PDB file of C-alpha atoms in Angstrom:
ATOM      1  CA  MET A   1      -1.381   3.532 -13.082  1.00 98.00           C
ATOM      2  CA  ILE A   2       1.209   3.866 -10.329  1.00 98.00           C
ATOM      3  CA  ASP A   3       1.813   1.200  -7.681  1.00 98.00           C
ATOM      4  CA  LEU A   4       3.217   2.638  -4.455  1.00 98.00           C
ATOM      5  CA  HIS A   5       3.599  -0.612  -2.498  1.00 98.00           C
ATOM      6  CA  CYS A   6       5.383  -3.748  -3.666  1.00 98.00           C
ATOM      7  CA  HIS A   7       8.097  -6.166  -2.612  1.00 98.00           C
ATOM      8  CA  LEU A   8       9.915  -6.550  -5.905  1.00 98.00           C
ATOM      9  CA  LEU A   9      13.376  -5.523  -4.774  1.00 98.00           C
ATOM     10  CA  PRO A  10      14.872  -8.979  -5.289  1.00 98.00           C
ATOM     11  CA  GLY A  11      16.233 -11.114  -2.482  1.00 98.00           C
ATOM     12  CA  VAL A  12      15.949  -8.633   0.394  1.00 98.00           C
ATOM     13  CA  ASP A  13      12.710  -9.619   2.183  1.00 98.00           C
ATOM     14  CA  ASP A  14       9.758 -11.996   1.845  1.00 98.00           C
ATOM     15  CA  GLY A  15       8.959 -10.799  -1.667  1.00 98.00           C
ATOM     16  CA  SER A  16      10.584 -11.542  -5.016  1.00 98.00           C
ATOM     17  CA  ARG A  17      13.572 -13.864  -4.758  1.00 98.00           C
ATOM     18  CA  SER A  18      15.396 -12.930  -7.968  1.00 98.00           C
ATOM     19  CA  VAL A  19      15.805 -10.265 -10.619  1.00 98.00           C
ATOM     20  CA  GLU A  20      14.187 -12.627 -13.117  1.00 98.00           C
ATOM     21  CA  GLN A  21      11.089 -12.993 -10.952  1.00 98.00           C
ATOM     22  CA  SER A  22      10.799  -9.236 -10.477  1.00 98.00           C
ATOM     23  CA  VAL A  23      11.198  -8.558 -14.190  1.00 98.00           C
ATOM     24  CA  ARG A  24       8.420 -11.029 -15.000  1.00 98.00           C
ATOM     25  CA  VAL A  25       6.072  -9.277 -12.581  1.00 98.00           C
ATOM     26  CA  LEU A  26       7.010  -5.806 -13.808  1.00 98.00           C
ATOM     27  CA  THR A  27       6.481  -6.864 -17.413  1.00 98.00           C
ATOM     28  CA  ARG A  28       2.983  -8.076 -16.557  1.00 98.00           C
ATOM     29  CA  MET A  29       2.265  -4.854 -14.678  1.00 98.00           C
ATOM     30  CA  VAL A  30       3.308  -2.797 -17.701  1.00 98.00           C
ATOM     31  CA  SER A  31       1.042  -4.865 -19.947  1.00 98.00           C
ATOM     32  CA  GLU A  32      -1.889  -3.920 -17.680  1.00 97.00           C
ATOM     33  CA  GLY A  33      -1.136  -0.205 -17.794  1.00 98.00           C
ATOM     34  CA  VAL A  34       1.228   0.376 -14.863  1.00 98.00           C
ATOM     35  CA  THR A  35       3.760   3.109 -15.637  1.00 98.00           C
ATOM     36  CA  GLY A  36       5.337   3.636 -12.222  1.00 98.00           C
ATOM     37  CA  VAL A  37       6.310   1.311  -9.376  1.00 98.00           C
ATOM     38  CA  CYS A  38       7.670   2.226  -5.951  1.00 98.00           C
ATOM     39  CA  LEU A  39       9.790  -0.537  -4.442  1.00 98.00           C
ATOM     40  CA  THR A  40       9.024  -0.754  -0.720  1.00 98.00           C
ATOM     41  CA  PRO A  41      10.925  -3.566   1.043  1.00 98.00           C
ATOM     42  CA  HIS A  42      10.234  -4.244   4.701  1.00 98.00           C
ATOM     43  CA  LEU A  43      12.218  -2.293   7.271  1.00 98.00           C
ATOM     44  CA  SER A  44      11.527  -1.883  10.977  1.00 98.00           C
ATOM     45  CA  ALA A  45      11.423   1.445  12.785  1.00 98.00           C
ATOM     46  CA  SER A  46      13.952   0.040  15.255  1.00 97.00           C
ATOM     47  CA  ARG A  47      16.489  -0.148  12.383  1.00 96.00           C
ATOM     48  CA  ALA A  48      15.505   3.054  10.593  1.00 97.00           C
ATOM     49  CA  GLU A  49      18.271   5.095  12.206  1.00 94.00           C
ATOM     50  CA  LYS A  50      20.806   2.943  10.334  1.00 95.00           C
ATOM     51  CA  GLY A  51      19.244   3.793   6.983  1.00 96.00           C
ATOM     52  CA  ILE A  52      18.895   1.613   3.915  1.00 97.00           C
ATOM     53  CA  PRO A  53      20.967  -1.603   3.980  1.00 97.00           C
ATOM     54  CA  GLU A  54      23.685  -1.774   1.329  1.00 97.00           C
ATOM     55  CA  ALA A  55      22.111  -4.982  -0.008  1.00 97.00           C
ATOM     56  CA  HIS A  56      19.026  -2.970  -1.012  1.00 98.00           C
ATOM     57  CA  ASP A  57      21.120  -0.606  -3.121  1.00 98.00           C
ATOM     58  CA  THR A  58      22.865  -3.505  -4.835  1.00 98.00           C
ATOM     59  CA  ALA A  59      19.550  -5.236  -5.560  1.00 98.00           C
ATOM     60  CA  PHE A  60      18.080  -2.039  -6.961  1.00 98.00           C
ATOM     61  CA  GLU A  61      20.923  -1.504  -9.408  1.00 98.00           C
ATOM     62  CA  ALA A  62      20.627  -5.114 -10.597  1.00 98.00           C
ATOM     63  CA  LEU A  63      16.881  -4.758 -11.125  1.00 98.00           C
ATOM     64  CA  ARG A  64      17.036  -1.347 -12.766  1.00 97.00           C
ATOM     65  CA  ALA A  65      19.467  -2.686 -15.360  1.00 98.00           C
ATOM     66  CA  ARG A  66      16.911  -5.238 -16.574  1.00 98.00           C
ATOM     67  CA  ALA A  67      13.510  -3.755 -15.715  1.00 98.00           C
ATOM     68  CA  PRO A  68      11.152  -2.784 -18.578  1.00 98.00           C
ATOM     69  CA  ALA A  69      11.768   0.799 -19.620  1.00 96.00           C
ATOM     70  CA  GLU A  70       8.036   1.547 -19.561  1.00 97.00           C
ATOM     71  CA  ALA A  71       7.946   1.252 -15.755  1.00 96.00           C
ATOM     72  CA  THR A  72       9.571   4.100 -13.856  1.00 98.00           C
ATOM     73  CA  LEU A  73      11.056   2.721 -10.641  1.00 98.00           C
ATOM     74  CA  SER A  74      11.211   4.698  -7.418  1.00 98.00           C
ATOM     75  CA  ARG A  75      12.115   3.640  -3.916  1.00 98.00           C
ATOM     76  CA  GLY A  76      11.017   3.766  -0.298  1.00 98.00           C
ATOM     77  CA  VAL A  77      10.318   1.235   2.448  1.00 98.00           C
ATOM     78  CA  GLU A  78       7.365  -0.296   4.222  1.00 98.00           C
ATOM     79  CA  LEU A  79       8.217   0.651   7.780  1.00 98.00           C
ATOM     80  CA  MET A  80       7.018  -1.692  10.519  1.00 98.00           C
ATOM     81  CA  MET A  81       6.238   0.439  13.552  1.00 98.00           C
ATOM     82  CA  ASP A  82       7.776  -1.840  16.163  1.00 98.00           C
ATOM     83  CA  ARG A  83       8.873   1.222  18.140  1.00 97.00           C
ATOM     84  CA  PRO A  84       8.503   4.998  17.821  1.00 97.00           C
ATOM     85  CA  LEU A  85      10.364   6.391  14.829  1.00 98.00           C
ATOM     86  CA  THR A  86      13.411   8.465  15.756  1.00 97.00           C
ATOM     87  CA  PRO A  87      13.958  11.986  14.399  1.00 97.00           C
ATOM     88  CA  GLY A  88      17.019  10.671  12.565  1.00 96.00           C
ATOM     89  CA  GLY A  89      14.982   7.993  10.843  1.00 97.00           C
ATOM     90  CA  ALA A  90      12.266  10.434   9.862  1.00 97.00           C
ATOM     91  CA  ALA A  91      14.857  12.821   8.427  1.00 97.00           C
ATOM     92  CA  ASN A  92      16.253  10.169   6.066  1.00 97.00           C
ATOM     93  CA  PRO A  93      14.647  10.755   2.631  1.00 98.00           C
ATOM     94  CA  SER A  94      15.629   7.289   1.392  1.00 98.00           C
ATOM     95  CA  LEU A  95      13.019   5.766   3.722  1.00 98.00           C
ATOM     96  CA  ARG A  96      10.213   7.849   2.275  1.00 98.00           C
ATOM     97  CA  LEU A  97       8.300   7.192  -0.938  1.00 98.00           C
ATOM     98  CA  GLY A  98      10.412   8.585  -3.752  1.00 98.00           C
ATOM     99  CA  GLY A  99      12.260  10.800  -1.274  1.00 98.00           C
ATOM    100  CA  THR A 100       9.097  12.805  -0.547  1.00 98.00           C
ATOM    101  CA  ARG A 101       7.534  13.606   2.823  1.00 98.00           C
ATOM    102  CA  TYR A 102       5.269  10.542   2.521  1.00 98.00           C
ATOM    103  CA  LEU A 103       6.221   7.480   4.581  1.00 98.00           C
ATOM    104  CA  LEU A 104       4.585   4.068   4.131  1.00 99.00           C
ATOM    105  CA  ILE A 105       4.024   2.523   7.571  1.00 98.00           C
ATOM    106  CA  GLU A 106       2.558  -0.772   8.761  1.00 98.00           C
ATOM    107  CA  PHE A 107       1.626  -2.495  12.007  1.00 98.00           C
ATOM    108  CA  THR A 108       1.149  -6.009  13.302  1.00 98.00           C
ATOM    109  CA  ARG A 109      -2.266  -7.449  12.553  1.00 97.00           C
ATOM    110  CA  LEU A 110      -3.339  -7.207  16.206  1.00 97.00           C
ATOM    111  CA  ALA A 111      -2.575  -3.485  16.417  1.00 97.00           C
ATOM    112  CA  SER A 112      -5.272  -1.561  18.255  1.00 97.00           C
ATOM    113  CA  ALA A 113      -6.818   1.666  17.016  1.00 98.00           C
ATOM    114  CA  THR A 114      -5.054   3.517  19.832  1.00 98.00           C
ATOM    115  CA  THR A 115      -1.653   2.082  18.869  1.00 98.00           C
ATOM    116  CA  VAL A 116      -2.046   3.186  15.275  1.00 98.00           C
ATOM    117  CA  ALA A 117      -3.286   6.633  16.293  1.00 98.00           C
ATOM    118  CA  SER A 118      -0.321   7.171  18.599  1.00 98.00           C
ATOM    119  CA  ALA A 119       2.190   6.162  15.905  1.00 98.00           C
ATOM    120  CA  VAL A 120       0.476   8.312  13.276  1.00 98.00           C
ATOM    121  CA  ALA A 121       0.539  11.373  15.524  1.00 98.00           C
ATOM    122  CA  HIS A 122       4.222  10.804  16.283  1.00 98.00           C
ATOM    123  CA  VAL A 123       5.197  10.440  12.614  1.00 98.00           C
ATOM    124  CA  VAL A 124       3.278  13.604  11.735  1.00 98.00           C
ATOM    125  CA  LYS A 125       5.045  15.461  14.547  1.00 98.00           C
ATOM    126  CA  LEU A 126       8.368  14.445  12.989  1.00 98.00           C
ATOM    127  CA  GLY A 127       7.394  16.130   9.728  1.00 98.00           C
ATOM    128  CA  CYS A 128       6.302  13.153   7.610  1.00 98.00           C
ATOM    129  CA  VAL A 129       2.935  12.231   6.150  1.00 98.00           C
ATOM    130  CA  PRO A 130       2.178   8.625   7.126  1.00 98.00           C
ATOM    131  CA  LEU A 131       0.562   6.447   4.479  1.00 99.00           C
ATOM    132  CA  VAL A 132      -0.900   3.543   6.448  1.00 99.00           C
ATOM    133  CA  ALA A 133      -0.461   0.289   4.540  1.00 98.00           C
ATOM    134  CA  HIS A 134      -3.468  -2.050   4.324  1.00 98.00           C
ATOM    135  CA  PRO A 135      -5.458  -0.755   7.342  1.00 98.00           C
ATOM    136  CA  GLU A 136      -8.097  -3.392   6.594  1.00 98.00           C
ATOM    137  CA  ARG A 137      -5.730  -6.017   8.038  1.00 97.00           C
ATOM    138  CA  TYR A 138      -5.589  -4.557  11.527  1.00 98.00           C
ATOM    139  CA  THR A 139      -7.774  -5.595  14.441  1.00 94.00           C
ATOM    140  CA  GLY A 140      -8.335  -1.969  15.358  1.00 96.00           C
ATOM    141  CA  CYS A 141      -9.591  -1.035  11.904  1.00 98.00           C
ATOM    142  CA  SER A 142     -13.063   0.465  11.592  1.00 98.00           C
ATOM    143  CA  VAL A 143     -14.492   3.383   9.672  1.00 98.00           C
ATOM    144  CA  ALA A 144     -14.483   5.454  12.861  1.00 98.00           C
ATOM    145  CA  ALA A 145     -10.874   4.557  13.664  1.00 98.00           C
ATOM    146  CA  VAL A 146      -9.634   5.265  10.142  1.00 98.00           C
ATOM    147  CA  THR A 147     -11.504   8.578  10.111  1.00 98.00           C
ATOM    148  CA  HIS A 148      -9.649   9.468  13.308  1.00 98.00           C
ATOM    149  CA  TRP A 149      -6.265   8.406  11.869  1.00 98.00           C
ATOM    150  CA  ARG A 150      -6.873  10.536   8.807  1.00 98.00           C
ATOM    151  CA  GLY A 151      -7.855  13.445  11.030  1.00 98.00           C
ATOM    152  CA  LEU A 152      -4.438  13.161  12.682  1.00 98.00           C
ATOM    153  CA  GLY A 153      -2.767  13.575   9.291  1.00 98.00           C
ATOM    154  CA  ALA A 154      -2.479  10.067   7.839  1.00 98.00           C
ATOM    155  CA  LEU A 155      -3.500   8.718   4.440  1.00 99.00           C
ATOM    156  CA  MET A 156      -4.831   5.202   3.808  1.00 99.00           C
ATOM    157  CA  GLN A 157      -3.580   2.606   1.294  1.00 99.00           C
ATOM    158  CA  VAL A 158      -5.886  -0.376   0.845  1.00 98.00           C
ATOM    159  CA  ASP A 159      -4.586  -3.455  -0.976  1.00 98.00           C
ATOM    160  CA  ALA A 160      -6.016  -3.506  -4.486  1.00 98.00           C
ATOM    161  CA  THR A 161      -7.260  -7.100  -4.403  1.00 96.00           C
ATOM    162  CA  THR A 162      -8.761  -7.032  -0.902  1.00 97.00           C
ATOM    163  CA  PRO A 163     -12.142  -5.332  -1.539  1.00 97.00           C
ATOM    164  CA  TRP A 164     -13.297  -8.364  -3.498  1.00 95.00           C
ATOM    165  CA  ARG A 165     -12.438 -10.917  -0.823  1.00 93.00           C
ATOM    166  CA  PRO A 166     -15.598 -12.414   0.656  1.00 91.00           C
ATOM    167  CA  THR A 167     -15.073 -11.909   4.376  1.00 85.00           C
ATOM    168  CA  GLY A 168     -12.970 -10.365   7.114  1.00 93.00           C
ATOM    169  CA  ARG A 169     -10.550  -7.860   5.682  1.00 95.00           C
ATOM    170  CA  GLY A 170     -12.541  -7.786   2.429  1.00 96.00           C
ATOM    171  CA  ALA A 171     -15.616  -6.541   4.271  1.00 95.00           C
ATOM    172  CA  ARG A 172     -13.517  -3.960   6.116  1.00 97.00           C
ATOM    173  CA  ALA A 173     -11.954  -2.726   2.879  1.00 98.00           C
ATOM    174  CA  ARG A 174     -15.398  -2.333   1.287  1.00 97.00           C
ATOM    175  CA  ALA A 175     -16.613  -0.395   4.318  1.00 98.00           C
ATOM    176  CA  LEU A 176     -13.651   1.980   4.112  1.00 98.00           C
ATOM    177  CA  LEU A 177     -14.189   2.573   0.391  1.00 98.00           C
ATOM    178  CA  ALA A 178     -17.919   3.125   0.924  1.00 98.00           C
ATOM    179  CA  ALA A 179     -17.101   5.717   3.604  1.00 98.00           C
ATOM    180  CA  GLY A 180     -14.702   7.601   1.332  1.00 98.00           C
ATOM    181  CA  VAL A 181     -11.701   7.199   3.649  1.00 98.00           C
ATOM    182  CA  VAL A 182      -9.315   5.435   1.236  1.00 98.00           C
ATOM    183  CA  ASP A 183      -6.714   7.502  -0.611  1.00 99.00           C
ATOM    184  CA  VAL A 184      -4.714   4.943  -2.622  1.00 98.00           C
ATOM    185  CA  LEU A 185      -4.953   1.363  -3.853  1.00 98.00           C
ATOM    186  CA  ALA A 186      -1.709  -0.606  -4.224  1.00 98.00           C
ATOM    187  CA  ALA A 187      -0.992  -4.229  -5.094  1.00 98.00           C
ATOM    188  CA  ASP A 188       1.425  -5.167  -2.269  1.00 98.00           C
ATOM    189  CA  ASN A 189       2.915  -7.623  -4.752  1.00 98.00           C
ATOM    190  CA  HIS A 190       5.414 -10.127  -3.319  1.00 98.00           C
ATOM    191  CA  GLY A 191       6.581 -11.580  -6.620  1.00 98.00           C
ATOM    192  CA  ASP A 192       3.144 -13.071  -7.256  1.00 98.00           C
ATOM    193  CA  ASP A 193       0.152 -12.277  -9.474  1.00 96.00           C
ATOM    194  CA  ARG A 194      -1.311  -9.344  -7.518  1.00 96.00           C
ATOM    195  CA  THR A 195      -1.497  -6.263  -9.740  1.00 94.00           C
ATOM    196  CA  LEU A 196      -3.556  -3.121 -10.099  1.00 98.00           C
ATOM    197  CA  GLY A 197      -5.087  -4.287 -13.376  1.00 97.00           C
ATOM    198  CA  SER A 198      -7.811  -6.430 -11.833  1.00 95.00           C
ATOM    199  CA  ALA A 199      -8.897  -3.629  -9.497  1.00 97.00           C
ATOM    200  CA  ARG A 200      -9.016  -1.199 -12.403  1.00 98.00           C
ATOM    201  CA  ASP A 201     -11.181  -3.570 -14.448  1.00 97.00           C
ATOM    202  CA  ARG A 202     -13.560  -4.256 -11.572  1.00 96.00           C
ATOM    203  CA  LEU A 203     -13.981  -0.585 -10.699  1.00 97.00           C
ATOM    204  CA  ASP A 204     -14.591   0.292 -14.336  1.00 97.00           C
ATOM    205  CA  ALA A 205     -17.188  -2.482 -14.546  1.00 95.00           C
ATOM    206  CA  GLN A 206     -18.985  -0.910 -11.574  1.00 94.00           C
ATOM    207  CA  ARG A 207     -18.925   2.537 -13.205  1.00 96.00           C
ATOM    208  CA  ALA A 208     -16.371   3.857 -10.737  1.00 97.00           C
ATOM    209  CA  GLY A 209     -13.830   4.921 -13.339  1.00 97.00           C
ATOM    210  CA  ALA A 210     -13.402   8.427 -11.924  1.00 98.00           C
ATOM    211  CA  GLU A 211     -12.736   7.029  -8.460  1.00 98.00           C
ATOM    212  CA  ALA A 212     -10.325   4.472  -9.933  1.00 98.00           C
ATOM    213  CA  ASP A 213      -8.378   7.302 -11.573  1.00 98.00           C
ATOM    214  CA  LEU A 214      -7.951   8.955  -8.178  1.00 98.00           C
ATOM    215  CA  LEU A 215      -7.021   5.760  -6.339  1.00 98.00           C
ATOM    216  CA  LEU A 216      -4.685   4.318  -8.982  1.00 98.00           C
ATOM    217  CA  ILE A 217      -3.294   7.279 -10.920  1.00 98.00           C
ATOM    218  CA  ARG A 218      -3.792  10.791  -9.618  1.00 98.00           C
ATOM    219  CA  ASN A 219      -3.217  10.315  -5.888  1.00 99.00           C
ATOM    220  CA  PRO A 220      -0.191   7.998  -6.270  1.00 99.00           C
ATOM    221  CA  ALA A 221       1.284  10.490  -8.746  1.00 98.00           C
ATOM    222  CA  ALA A 222       0.639  13.361  -6.320  1.00 98.00           C
ATOM    223  CA  ILE A 223       2.432  11.472  -3.554  1.00 99.00           C
ATOM    224  CA  LEU A 224       5.519  10.852  -5.682  1.00 98.00           C
ATOM    225  CA  ALA A 225       5.455  14.538  -6.697  1.00 98.00           C
ATOM    226  CA  ASP A 226       5.259  15.505  -2.999  1.00 98.00           C
ATOM    227  CA  GLN A 227       1.918  17.181  -3.555  1.00 98.00           C
ATOM    228  CA  THR A 228      -1.435  16.989  -1.768  1.00 98.00           C
ATOM    229  CA  VAL A 229      -3.785  14.153  -2.688  1.00 98.00           C
ATOM    230  CA  ASP A 230      -7.392  14.677  -3.737  1.00 98.00           C
ATOM    231  CA  PRO A 231     -10.318  13.289  -1.728  1.00 98.00           C
ATOM    232  CA  VAL A 232     -11.840  10.132  -3.178  1.00 98.00           C
ATOM    233  CA  PRO A 233     -15.648   9.984  -3.201  1.00 98.00           C
ATOM    234  CA  PRO A 234     -17.312   6.955  -1.605  1.00 98.00           C
ATOM    235  CA  VAL A 235     -17.152   3.797  -3.704  1.00 97.00           C
ATOM    236  CA  SER A 236     -19.735   1.071  -3.149  1.00 95.00           C
ATOM    237  CA  ILE A 237     -18.246  -2.286  -4.146  1.00 93.00           C
ATOM    238  CA  ARG A 238     -20.988  -4.608  -5.310  1.00 83.00           C
ATOM    239  CA  THR A 239     -20.289  -8.235  -4.531  1.00 72.00           C
ATOM    240  CA  SER A 240     -21.976 -11.460  -5.554  1.00 63.00           C
ATOM    241  CA  ILE A 241     -24.734 -13.119  -3.544  1.00 50.00           C
ATOM    242  CA  LEU A 242     -22.293 -15.865  -2.577  1.00 47.00           C
ATOM    243  CA  THR A 243     -19.836 -13.280  -1.267  1.00 47.00           C
ATOM    244  CA  ARG A 244     -22.544 -11.596   0.788  1.00 47.00           C
ATOM    245  CA  VAL A 245     -23.653 -14.921   2.274  1.00 47.00           C
ATOM    246  CA  ARG A 246     -20.066 -15.775   3.209  1.00 45.00           C
ATOM    247  CA  THR A 247     -19.679 -12.378   4.849  1.00 42.00           C
ATOM    248  CA  LEU A 248     -22.824 -12.861   6.919  1.00 43.00           C
ATOM    249  CA  LEU A 249     -21.738 -16.346   7.991  1.00 44.00           C
ATOM    250  CA  ASP A 250     -18.316 -14.991   8.961  1.00 41.00           C
ATOM    251  CA  GLU A 251     -19.889 -12.238  11.054  1.00 38.00           C
ATOM    252  CA  ASP A 252     -22.262 -14.687  12.716  1.00 34.00           C
ATOM    253  CA  GLY A 253     -19.359 -16.994  13.546  1.00 33.00           C
TER     254      GLY A 253
END
């Protein structure tokens, strides 16, 4: 498996605080079958023109020296779209996932569908392929909105643990998977216990192994190879009765 979204570059954002913490998480990821990890610390579009901070390079060298050899590390950023991306920022390969044309972008939780669509169209115009991080978090997220964003040229990365949450973003993530509009699952680990392993196990248990391969292996690998991803068939996540009741209560409230 390949994880394209994590905050394990130590001491640079709200993720892992030390090399030791990052190594512990990476070791656990490897034990669950992760072979590649893309380090994506937070960066804002308003600072993208300045490129990668020197502190990020220093942290990467420190981590690479001690990281488990079984996990291939690559780099990028999670770019907060606080303003339109400049051509100079878009042209900087160090911002993109593994130096490819793919750029991981995020928005504030209250972002509207129109805001996301406008940013996606702009990033595509600049020559990048936007990979929208955790669309299920955004107020403007719906199957119709995500279908439109994908039609503009974006891909969707849902957080790997979210589809099994009982309400809110969990219900939105399940709807997106059921509609076949999710391209990649990623852990969005911040030095904690979120990994791809649990998602893999749950998808396998629901006889969605082929879809799991696309979401966790083949499409992430295609992105890092700067190739085109494959479409993922709809995945119906079955949840417990208690989860369904909680979802209904949340919708009623």
